[in-house]
Coordinates of N, CA and C in Angstrom, one line a residue:
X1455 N 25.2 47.7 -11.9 CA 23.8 48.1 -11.6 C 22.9 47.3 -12.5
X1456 N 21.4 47.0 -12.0 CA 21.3 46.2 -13.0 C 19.7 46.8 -13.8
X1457 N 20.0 46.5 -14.8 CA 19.0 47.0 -15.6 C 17.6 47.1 -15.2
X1458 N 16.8 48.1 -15.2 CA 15.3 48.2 -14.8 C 14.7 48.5 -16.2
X1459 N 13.8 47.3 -16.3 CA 13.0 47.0 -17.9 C 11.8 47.6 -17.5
X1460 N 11.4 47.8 -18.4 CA 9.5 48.1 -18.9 C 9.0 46.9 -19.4
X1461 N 8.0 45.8 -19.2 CA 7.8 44.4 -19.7 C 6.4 44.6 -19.9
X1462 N 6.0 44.2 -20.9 CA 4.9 44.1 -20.9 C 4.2 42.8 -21.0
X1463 N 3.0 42.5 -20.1 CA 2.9 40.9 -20.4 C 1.4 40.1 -20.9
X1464 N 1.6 39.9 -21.7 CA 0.3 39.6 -22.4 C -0.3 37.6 -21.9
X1465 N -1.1 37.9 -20.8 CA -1.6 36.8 -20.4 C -3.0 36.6 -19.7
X1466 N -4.0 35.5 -19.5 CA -4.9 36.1 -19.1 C -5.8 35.1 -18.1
X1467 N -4.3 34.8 -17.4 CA -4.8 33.9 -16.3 C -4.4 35.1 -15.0
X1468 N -5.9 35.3 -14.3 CA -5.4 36.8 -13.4 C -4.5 36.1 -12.3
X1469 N -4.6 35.4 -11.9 CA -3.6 35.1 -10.5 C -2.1 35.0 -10.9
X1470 N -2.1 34.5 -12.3 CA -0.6 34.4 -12.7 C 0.1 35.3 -12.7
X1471 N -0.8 36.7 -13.5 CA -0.5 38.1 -13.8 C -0.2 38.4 -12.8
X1472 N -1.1 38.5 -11.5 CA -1.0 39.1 -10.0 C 0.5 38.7 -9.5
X1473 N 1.0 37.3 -9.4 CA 2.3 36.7 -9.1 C 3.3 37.8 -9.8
X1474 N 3.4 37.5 -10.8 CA 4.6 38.1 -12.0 C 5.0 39.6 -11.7
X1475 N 3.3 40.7 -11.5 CA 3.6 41.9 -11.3 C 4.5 41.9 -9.9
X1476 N 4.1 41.2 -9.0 CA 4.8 41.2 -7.7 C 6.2 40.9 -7.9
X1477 N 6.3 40.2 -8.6 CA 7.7 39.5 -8.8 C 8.5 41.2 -9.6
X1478 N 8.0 41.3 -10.8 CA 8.6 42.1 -11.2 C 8.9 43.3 -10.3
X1479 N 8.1 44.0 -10.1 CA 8.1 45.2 -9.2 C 8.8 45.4 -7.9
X1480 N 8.9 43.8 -7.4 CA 9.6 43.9 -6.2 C 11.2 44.3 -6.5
X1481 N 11.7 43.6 -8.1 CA 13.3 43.8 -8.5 C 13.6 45.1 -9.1
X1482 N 12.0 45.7 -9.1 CA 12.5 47.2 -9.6 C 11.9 47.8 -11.0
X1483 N 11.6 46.6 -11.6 CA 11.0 46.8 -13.1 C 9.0 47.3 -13.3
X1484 N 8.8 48.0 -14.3 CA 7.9 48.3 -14.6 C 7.1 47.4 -15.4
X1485 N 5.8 46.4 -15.0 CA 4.9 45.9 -15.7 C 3.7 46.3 -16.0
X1486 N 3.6 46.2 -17.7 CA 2.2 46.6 -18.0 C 1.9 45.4 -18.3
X1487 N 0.0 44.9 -18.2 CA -0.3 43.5 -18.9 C -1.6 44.1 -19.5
X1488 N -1.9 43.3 -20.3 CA -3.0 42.7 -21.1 C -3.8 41.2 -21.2
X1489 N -5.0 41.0 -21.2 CA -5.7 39.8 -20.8 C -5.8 39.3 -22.4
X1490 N -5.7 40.2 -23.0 CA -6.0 39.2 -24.3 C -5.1 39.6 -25.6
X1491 N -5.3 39.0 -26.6 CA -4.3 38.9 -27.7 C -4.6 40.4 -28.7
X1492 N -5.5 40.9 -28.7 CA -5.7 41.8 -29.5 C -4.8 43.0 -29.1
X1493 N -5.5 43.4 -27.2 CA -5.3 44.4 -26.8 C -3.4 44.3 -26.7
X1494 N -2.9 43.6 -26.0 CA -1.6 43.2 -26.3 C -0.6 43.7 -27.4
X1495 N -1.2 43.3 -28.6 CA -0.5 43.4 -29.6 C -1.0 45.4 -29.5
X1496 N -1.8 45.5 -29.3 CA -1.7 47.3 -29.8 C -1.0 48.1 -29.0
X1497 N -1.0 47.3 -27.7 CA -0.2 47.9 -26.2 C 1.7 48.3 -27.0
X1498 N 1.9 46.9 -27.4 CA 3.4 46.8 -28.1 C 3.1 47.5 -29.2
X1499 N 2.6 47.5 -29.8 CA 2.6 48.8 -31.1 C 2.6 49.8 -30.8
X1500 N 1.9 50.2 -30.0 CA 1.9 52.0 -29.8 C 2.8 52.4 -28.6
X1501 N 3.6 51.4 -27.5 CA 4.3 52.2 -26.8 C 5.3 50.8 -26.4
X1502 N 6.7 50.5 -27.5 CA 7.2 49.3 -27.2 C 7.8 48.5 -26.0
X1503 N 7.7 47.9 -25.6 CA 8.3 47.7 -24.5 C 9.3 47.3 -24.7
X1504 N 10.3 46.9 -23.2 CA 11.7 46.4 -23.6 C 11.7 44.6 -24.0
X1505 N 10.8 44.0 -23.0 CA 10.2 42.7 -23.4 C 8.7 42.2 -23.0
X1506 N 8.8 41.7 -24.2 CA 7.3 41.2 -24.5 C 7.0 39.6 -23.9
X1507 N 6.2 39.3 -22.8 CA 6.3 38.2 -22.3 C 4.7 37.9 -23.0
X1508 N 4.7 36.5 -23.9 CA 3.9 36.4 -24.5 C 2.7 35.0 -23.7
X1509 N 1.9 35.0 -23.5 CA 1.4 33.7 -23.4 C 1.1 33.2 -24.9
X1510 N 1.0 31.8 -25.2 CA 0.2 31.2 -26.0 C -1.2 31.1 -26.7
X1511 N -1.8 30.7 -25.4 CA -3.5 30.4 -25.5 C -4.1 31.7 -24.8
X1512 N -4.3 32.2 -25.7 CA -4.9 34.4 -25.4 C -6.5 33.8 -26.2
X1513 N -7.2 35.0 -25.5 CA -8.5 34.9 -26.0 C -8.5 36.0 -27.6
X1514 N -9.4 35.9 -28.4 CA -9.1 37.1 -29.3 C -8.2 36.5 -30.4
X1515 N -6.8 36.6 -29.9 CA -6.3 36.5 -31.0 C -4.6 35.7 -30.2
X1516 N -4.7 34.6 -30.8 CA -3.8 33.9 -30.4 C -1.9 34.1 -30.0
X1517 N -1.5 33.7 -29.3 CA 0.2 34.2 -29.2 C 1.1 34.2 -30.0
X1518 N 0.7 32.9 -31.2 CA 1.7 32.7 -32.3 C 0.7 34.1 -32.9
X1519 N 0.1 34.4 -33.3 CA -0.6 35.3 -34.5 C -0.2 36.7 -33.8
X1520 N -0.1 37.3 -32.5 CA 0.4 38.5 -32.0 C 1.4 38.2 -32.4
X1521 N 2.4 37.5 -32.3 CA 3.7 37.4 -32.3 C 4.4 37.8 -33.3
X1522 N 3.6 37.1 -34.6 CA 3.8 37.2 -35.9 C 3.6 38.6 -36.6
X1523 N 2.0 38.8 -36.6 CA 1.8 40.3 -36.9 C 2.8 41.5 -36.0
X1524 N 3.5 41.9 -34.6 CA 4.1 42.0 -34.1 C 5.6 42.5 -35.0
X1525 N 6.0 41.3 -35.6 CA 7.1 41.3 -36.4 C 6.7 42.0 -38.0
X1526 N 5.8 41.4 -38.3 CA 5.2 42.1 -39.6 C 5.0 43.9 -39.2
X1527 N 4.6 44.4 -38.2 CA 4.2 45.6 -38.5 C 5.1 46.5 -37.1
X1528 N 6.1 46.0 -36.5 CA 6.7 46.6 -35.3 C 7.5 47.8 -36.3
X1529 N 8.0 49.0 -35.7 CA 9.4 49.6 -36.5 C 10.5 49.0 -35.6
X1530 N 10.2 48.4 -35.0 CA 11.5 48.0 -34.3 C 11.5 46.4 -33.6
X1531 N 12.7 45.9 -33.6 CA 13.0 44.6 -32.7 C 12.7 44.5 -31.2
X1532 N 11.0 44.0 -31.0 CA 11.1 43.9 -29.6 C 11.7 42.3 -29.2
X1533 N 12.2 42.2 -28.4 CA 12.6 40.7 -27.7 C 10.7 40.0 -27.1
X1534 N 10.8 38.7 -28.0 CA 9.4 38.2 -27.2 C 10.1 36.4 -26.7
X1535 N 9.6 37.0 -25.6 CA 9.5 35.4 -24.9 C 7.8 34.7 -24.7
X1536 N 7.8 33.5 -25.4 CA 6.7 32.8 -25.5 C 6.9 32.4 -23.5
X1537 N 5.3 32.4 -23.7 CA 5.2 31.6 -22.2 C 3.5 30.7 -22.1
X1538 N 4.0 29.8 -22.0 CA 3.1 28.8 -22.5 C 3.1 27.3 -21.6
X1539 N 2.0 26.4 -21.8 CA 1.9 25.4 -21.3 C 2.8 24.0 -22.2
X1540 N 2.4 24.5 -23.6 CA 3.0 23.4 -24.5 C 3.9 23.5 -24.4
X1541 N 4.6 22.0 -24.2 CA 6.4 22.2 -24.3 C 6.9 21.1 -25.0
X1542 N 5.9 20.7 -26.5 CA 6.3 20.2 -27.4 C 7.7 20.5 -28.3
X1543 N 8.7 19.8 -28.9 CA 9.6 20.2 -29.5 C 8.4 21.0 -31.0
X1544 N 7.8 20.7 -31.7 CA 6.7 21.3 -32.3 C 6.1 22.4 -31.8
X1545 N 5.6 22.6 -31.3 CA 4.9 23.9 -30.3 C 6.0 24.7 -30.3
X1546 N 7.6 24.3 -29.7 CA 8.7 25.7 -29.6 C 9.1 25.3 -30.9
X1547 N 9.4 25.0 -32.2 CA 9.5 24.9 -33.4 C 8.6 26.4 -33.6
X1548 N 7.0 25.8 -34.0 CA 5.3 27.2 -34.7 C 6.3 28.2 -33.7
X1549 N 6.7 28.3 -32.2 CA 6.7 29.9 -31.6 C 7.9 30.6 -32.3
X1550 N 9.3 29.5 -32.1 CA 10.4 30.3 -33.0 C 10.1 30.6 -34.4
X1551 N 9.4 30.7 -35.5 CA 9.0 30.2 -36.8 C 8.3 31.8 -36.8
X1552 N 7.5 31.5 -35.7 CA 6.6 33.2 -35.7 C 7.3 34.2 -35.3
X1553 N 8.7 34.3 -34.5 CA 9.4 35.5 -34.3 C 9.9 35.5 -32.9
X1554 N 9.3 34.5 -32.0 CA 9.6 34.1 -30.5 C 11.3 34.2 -30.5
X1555 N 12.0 34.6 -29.9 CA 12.9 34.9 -28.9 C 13.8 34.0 -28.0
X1556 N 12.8 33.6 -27.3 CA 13.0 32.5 -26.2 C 11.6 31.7 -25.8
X1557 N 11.4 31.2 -25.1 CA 10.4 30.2 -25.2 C 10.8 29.1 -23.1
X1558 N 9.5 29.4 -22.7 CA 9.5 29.4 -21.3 C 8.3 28.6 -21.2
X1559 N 8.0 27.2 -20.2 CA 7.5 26.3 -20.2 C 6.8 26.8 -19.1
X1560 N 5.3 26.5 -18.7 CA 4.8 26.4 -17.4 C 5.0 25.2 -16.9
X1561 N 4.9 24.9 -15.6 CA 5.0 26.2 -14.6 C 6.4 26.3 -14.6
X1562 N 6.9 27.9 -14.2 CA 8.0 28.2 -13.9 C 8.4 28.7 -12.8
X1563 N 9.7 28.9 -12.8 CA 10.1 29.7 -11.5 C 10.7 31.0 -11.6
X1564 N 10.0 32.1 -10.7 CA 10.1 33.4 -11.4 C 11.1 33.8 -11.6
X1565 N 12.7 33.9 -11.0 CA 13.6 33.8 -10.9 C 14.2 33.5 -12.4
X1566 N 13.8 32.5 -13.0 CA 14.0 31.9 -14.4 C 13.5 33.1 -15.3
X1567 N 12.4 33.4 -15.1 CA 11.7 34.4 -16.0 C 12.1 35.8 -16.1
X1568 N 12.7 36.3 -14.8 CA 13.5 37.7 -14.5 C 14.6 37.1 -15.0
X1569 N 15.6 36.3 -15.3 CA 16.7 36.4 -15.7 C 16.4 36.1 -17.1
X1570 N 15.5 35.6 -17.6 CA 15.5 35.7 -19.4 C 15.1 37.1 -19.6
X1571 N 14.3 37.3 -19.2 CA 13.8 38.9 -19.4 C 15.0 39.9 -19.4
X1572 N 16.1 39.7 -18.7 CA 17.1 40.9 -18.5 C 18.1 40.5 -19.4
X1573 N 18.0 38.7 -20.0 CA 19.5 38.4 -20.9 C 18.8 39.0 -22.5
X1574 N 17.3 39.0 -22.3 CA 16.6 39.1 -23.9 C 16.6 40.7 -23.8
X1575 N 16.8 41.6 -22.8 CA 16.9 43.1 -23.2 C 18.1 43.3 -23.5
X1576 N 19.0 42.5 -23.1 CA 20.9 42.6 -23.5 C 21.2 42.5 -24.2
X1577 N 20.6 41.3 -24.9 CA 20.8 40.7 -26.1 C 20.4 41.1 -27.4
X1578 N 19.3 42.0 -27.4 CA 19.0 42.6 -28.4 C 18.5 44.1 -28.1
X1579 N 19.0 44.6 -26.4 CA 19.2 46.1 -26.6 C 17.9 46.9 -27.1
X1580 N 16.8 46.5 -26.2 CA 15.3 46.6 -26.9 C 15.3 48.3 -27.6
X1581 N 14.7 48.3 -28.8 CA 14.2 49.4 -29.2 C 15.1 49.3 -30.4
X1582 N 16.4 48.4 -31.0 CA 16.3 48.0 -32.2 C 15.8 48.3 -33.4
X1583 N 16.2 48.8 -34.6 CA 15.5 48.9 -35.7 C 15.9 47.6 -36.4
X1584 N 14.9 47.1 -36.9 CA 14.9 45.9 -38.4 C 16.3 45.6 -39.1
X1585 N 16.4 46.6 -39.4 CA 17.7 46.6 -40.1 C 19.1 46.4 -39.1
X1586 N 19.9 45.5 -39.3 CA 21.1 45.0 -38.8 C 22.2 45.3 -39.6
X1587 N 23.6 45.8 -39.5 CA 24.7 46.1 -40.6 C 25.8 45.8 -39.7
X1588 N 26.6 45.1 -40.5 CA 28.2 44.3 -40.0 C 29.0 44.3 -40.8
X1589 N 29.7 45.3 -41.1 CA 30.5 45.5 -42.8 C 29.9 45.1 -43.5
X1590 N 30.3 44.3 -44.7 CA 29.4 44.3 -45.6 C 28.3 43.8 -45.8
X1591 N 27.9 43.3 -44.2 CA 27.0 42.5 -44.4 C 25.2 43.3 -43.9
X1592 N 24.0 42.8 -44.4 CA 23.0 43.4 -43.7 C 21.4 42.6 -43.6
X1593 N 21.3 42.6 -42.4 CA 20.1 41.8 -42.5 C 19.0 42.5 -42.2
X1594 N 17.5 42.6 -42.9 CA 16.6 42.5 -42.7 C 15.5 41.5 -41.9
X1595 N 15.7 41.7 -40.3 CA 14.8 41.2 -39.6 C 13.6 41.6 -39.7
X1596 N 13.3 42.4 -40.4 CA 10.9 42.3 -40.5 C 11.0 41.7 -41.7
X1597 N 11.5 40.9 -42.9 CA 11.2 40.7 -43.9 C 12.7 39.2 -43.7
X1598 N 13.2 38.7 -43.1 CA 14.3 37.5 -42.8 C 14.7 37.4 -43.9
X1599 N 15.3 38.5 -44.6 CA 16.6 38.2 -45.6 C 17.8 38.8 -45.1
X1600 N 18.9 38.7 -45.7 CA 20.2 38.7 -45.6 C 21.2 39.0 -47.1
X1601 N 21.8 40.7 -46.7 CA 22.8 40.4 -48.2 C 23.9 41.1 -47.8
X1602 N 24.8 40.5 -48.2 CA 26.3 40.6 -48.5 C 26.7 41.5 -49.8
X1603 N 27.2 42.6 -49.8 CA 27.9 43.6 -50.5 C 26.6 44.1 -51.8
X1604 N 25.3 43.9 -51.3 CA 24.4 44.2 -51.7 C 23.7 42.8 -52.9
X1605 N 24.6 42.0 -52.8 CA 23.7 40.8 -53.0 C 23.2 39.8 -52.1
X1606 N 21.9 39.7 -52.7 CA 21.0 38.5 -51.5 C 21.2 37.5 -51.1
X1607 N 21.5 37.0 -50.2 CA 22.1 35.7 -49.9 C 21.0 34.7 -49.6
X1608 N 20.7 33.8 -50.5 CA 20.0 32.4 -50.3 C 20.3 31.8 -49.2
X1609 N 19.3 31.7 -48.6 CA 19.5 30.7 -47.0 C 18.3 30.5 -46.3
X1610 N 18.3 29.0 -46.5 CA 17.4 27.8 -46.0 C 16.7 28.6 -44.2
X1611 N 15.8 27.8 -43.2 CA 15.9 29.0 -41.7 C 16.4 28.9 -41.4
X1612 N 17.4 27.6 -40.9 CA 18.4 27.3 -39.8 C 19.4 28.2 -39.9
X1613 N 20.1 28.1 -41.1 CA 21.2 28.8 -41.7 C 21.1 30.7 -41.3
X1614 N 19.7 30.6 -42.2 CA 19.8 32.1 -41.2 C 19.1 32.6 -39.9
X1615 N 18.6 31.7 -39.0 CA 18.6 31.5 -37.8 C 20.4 32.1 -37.0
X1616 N 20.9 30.8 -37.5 CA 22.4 31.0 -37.4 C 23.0 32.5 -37.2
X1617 N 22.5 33.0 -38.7 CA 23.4 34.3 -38.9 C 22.9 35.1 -38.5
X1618 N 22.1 35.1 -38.2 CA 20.8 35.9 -36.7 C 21.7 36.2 -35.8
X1619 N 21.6 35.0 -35.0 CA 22.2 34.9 -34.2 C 23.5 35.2 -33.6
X1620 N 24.2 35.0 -34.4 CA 25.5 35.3 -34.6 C 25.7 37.1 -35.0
X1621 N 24.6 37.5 -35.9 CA 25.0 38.7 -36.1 C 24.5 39.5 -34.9
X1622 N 23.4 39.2 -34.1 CA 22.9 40.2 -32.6 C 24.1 40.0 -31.9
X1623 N 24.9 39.3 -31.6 CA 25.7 39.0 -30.6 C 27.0 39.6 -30.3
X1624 N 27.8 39.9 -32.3 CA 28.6 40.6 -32.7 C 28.7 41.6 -31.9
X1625 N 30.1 41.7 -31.1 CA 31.1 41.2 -31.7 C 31.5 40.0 -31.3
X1626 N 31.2 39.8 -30.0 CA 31.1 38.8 -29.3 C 30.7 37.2 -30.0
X1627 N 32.0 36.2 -29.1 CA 32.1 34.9 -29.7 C 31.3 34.4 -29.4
X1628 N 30.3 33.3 -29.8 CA 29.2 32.5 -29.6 C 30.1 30.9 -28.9
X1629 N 29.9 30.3 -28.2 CA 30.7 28.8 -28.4 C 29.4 27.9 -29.0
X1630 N 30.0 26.6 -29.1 CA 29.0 25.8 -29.9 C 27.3 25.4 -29.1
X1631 N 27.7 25.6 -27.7 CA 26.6 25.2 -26.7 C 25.7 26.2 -26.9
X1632 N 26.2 27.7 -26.9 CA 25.0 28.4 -27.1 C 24.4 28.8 -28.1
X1633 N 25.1 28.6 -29.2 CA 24.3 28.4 -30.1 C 23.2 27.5 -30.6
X1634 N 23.7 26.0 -29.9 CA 22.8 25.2 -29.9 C 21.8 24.9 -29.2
X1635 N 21.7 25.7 -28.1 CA 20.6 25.7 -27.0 C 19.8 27.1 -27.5
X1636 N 20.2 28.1 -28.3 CA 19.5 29.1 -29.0 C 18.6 28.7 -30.2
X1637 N 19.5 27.7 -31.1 CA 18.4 26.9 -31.5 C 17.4 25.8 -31.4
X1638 N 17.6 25.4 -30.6 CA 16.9 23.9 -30.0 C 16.7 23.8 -28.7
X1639 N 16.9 24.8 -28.1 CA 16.3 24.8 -26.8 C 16.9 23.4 -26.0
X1640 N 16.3 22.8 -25.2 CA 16.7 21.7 -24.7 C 16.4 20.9 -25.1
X1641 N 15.8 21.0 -26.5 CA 15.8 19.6 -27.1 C 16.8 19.5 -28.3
X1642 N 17.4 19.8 -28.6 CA 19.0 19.5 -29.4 C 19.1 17.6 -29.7
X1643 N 19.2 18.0 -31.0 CA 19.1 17.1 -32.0 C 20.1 15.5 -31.7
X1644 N 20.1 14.4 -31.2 CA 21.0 13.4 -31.0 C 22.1 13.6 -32.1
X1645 N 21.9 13.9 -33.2 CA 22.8 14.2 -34.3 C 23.8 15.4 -33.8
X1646 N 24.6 15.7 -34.8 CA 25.4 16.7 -35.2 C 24.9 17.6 -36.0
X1647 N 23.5 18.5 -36.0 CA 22.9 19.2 -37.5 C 24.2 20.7 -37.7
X1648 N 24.0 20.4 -36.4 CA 25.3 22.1 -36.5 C 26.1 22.0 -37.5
X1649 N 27.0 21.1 -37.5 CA 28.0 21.2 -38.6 C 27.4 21.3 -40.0
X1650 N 26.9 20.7 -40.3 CA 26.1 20.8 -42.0 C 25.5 22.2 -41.6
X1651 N 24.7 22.6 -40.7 CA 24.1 24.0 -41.1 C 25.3 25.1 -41.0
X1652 N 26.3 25.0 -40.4 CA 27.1 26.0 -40.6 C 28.4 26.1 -41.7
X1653 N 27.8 24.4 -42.5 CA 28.5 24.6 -43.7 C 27.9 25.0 -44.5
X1654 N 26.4 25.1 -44.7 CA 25.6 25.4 -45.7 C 25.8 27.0 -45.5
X1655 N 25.6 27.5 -44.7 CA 26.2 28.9 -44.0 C 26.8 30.0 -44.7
X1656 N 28.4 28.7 -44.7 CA 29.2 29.6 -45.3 C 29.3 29.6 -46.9
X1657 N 28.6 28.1 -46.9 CA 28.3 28.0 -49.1 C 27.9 29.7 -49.2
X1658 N 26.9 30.0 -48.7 CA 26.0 31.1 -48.7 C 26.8 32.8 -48.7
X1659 N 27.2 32.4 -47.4 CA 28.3 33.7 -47.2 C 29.3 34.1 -47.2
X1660 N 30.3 33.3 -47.8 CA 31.4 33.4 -47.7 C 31.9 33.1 -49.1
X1661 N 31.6 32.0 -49.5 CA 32.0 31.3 -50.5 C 31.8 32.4 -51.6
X1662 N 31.2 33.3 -51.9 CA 31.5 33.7 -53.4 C 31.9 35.2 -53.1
X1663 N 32.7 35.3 -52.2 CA 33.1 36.8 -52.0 C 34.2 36.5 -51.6
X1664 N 34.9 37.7 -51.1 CA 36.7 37.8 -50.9 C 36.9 37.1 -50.1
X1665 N 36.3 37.4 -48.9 CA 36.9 36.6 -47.4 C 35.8 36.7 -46.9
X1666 N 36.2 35.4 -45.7 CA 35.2 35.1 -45.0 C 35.1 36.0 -44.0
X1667 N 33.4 35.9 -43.9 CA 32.9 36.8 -42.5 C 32.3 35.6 -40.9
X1668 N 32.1 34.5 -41.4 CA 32.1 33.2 -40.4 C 33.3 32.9 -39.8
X1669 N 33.6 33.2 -38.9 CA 35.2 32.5 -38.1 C 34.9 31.8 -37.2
X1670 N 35.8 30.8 -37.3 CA 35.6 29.7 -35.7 C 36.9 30.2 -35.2
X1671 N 36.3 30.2 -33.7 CA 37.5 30.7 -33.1 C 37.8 29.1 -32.1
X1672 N 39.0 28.5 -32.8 CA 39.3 27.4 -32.3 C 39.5 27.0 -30.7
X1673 N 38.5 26.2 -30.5 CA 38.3 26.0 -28.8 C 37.4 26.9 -28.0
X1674 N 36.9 27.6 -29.1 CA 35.9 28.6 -28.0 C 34.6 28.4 -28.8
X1675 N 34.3 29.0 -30.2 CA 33.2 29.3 -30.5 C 32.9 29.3 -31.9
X1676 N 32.2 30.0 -32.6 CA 31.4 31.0 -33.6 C 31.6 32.5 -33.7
X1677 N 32.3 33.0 -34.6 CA 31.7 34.7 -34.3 C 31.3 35.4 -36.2
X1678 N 31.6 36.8 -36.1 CA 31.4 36.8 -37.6 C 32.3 38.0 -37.4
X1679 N 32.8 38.5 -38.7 CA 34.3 39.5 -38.7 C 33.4 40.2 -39.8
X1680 N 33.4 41.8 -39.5 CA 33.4 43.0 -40.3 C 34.3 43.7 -41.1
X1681 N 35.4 42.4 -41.4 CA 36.6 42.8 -42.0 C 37.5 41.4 -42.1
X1682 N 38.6 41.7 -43.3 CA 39.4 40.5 -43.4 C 40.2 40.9 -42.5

């Protein structure tokens, strides 16, 4: 059966909004919108939704700065998908940086947009509190630290991007693709950065404790273990 979301969509081009509610409503889901950045951000504050579909260019108060405040003052992990015109590797850099989720280019195809919407309520199981815990480990998503048996673990963003990532997903194996498309979207680096960031990773997490909690599971993926 498939999931029926509450979305709320902060954008404030009316015809676009008019498309989307139709779109949504027809698959079964409930949309609330807002035309501008202010109202938006208080809509998600006072009654969360399961996903927050964000535009960019809001009148009032901009999509990176909802986005951000959002994460500063939410009690809980809403999933936000940026939706925007810029599809600079820069531009989805400032949205992920502010707290963005996923990140969706105009113009799109609604189909595209209903299936992020239903993998970003899965994936982080909207209504979330801040606080993450994986045996010894615990991260603080409104404040982006991370500690291990109650010491803090130093880590650069990528690195804990990574353990983000890796820790929403738990238990479940990540492979190398989606991780890398979680970080870089479709612009993924001609290099190899993966390997150095998931060495620096384990400098961080692993290395000065008993056992490791980063496992590669050979031939498949990434995961992280709540136990030796």
């Amino acid at each position: 059966m498939v999931e029926r979301l509450r979305i709320l969509v902060v954008e404030d081009h009316l015809p676009l909004r008019t498309a989307m509610a139709a779109m949504f409503e027809a698959h079964g889901h409930r949309a609330d919108f807002a035309a501008d950045g202010r109202t938006g951000l208080r809509l998600a504050l006072d009654d969360p939704p399961d996903v927050l579909v964000l535009d960019l260019n809001l009148p009032g108060l901009d999509g990176l700065r909802v986005c951000a405040q959002l994460r500063e003052r939410a009690d809980r992990r809403i999933p936000v998908l940026m939706l925007t015109a810029r599809d600079t590797l820069a531009d989805k850099l400032k949205g992920f940086e502010a707290g963005a989720d996923d990140y969706l280019v105009k113009p799109f195809a609604g189909e595209e947009l209903l299936a992020r919407c239903l993998a970003l309520s899965q994936r982080h199981r909207g209504g979330e509190h801040h606080l993450l815990r994986i045996g010894p480990l615990s991260i603080d998503r409104r404040g982006n630290s991370a500690q291990r048996d109650g010491a803090t673990l130093e880590l650069h963003h990528t690195a804990y991007r990574i353990l983000l990532i890796l820790a929403e997903a738990w238990p479940r194996t990540l492979t190398r693709s989606e991780l890398m498309q979680r970080l870089w979207g479709d612009d993924v680096p001609q290099s190899d950065p993966l390997r150095s960031h998931l060495y620096l990773l384990r400098q961080a997490l692993d290395k000065p404790f008993a056992w490791p909690m980063l496992h590669t599971v050979h031939g498949v993926g990434f995961k992280l273990r709540d136990r030796p």
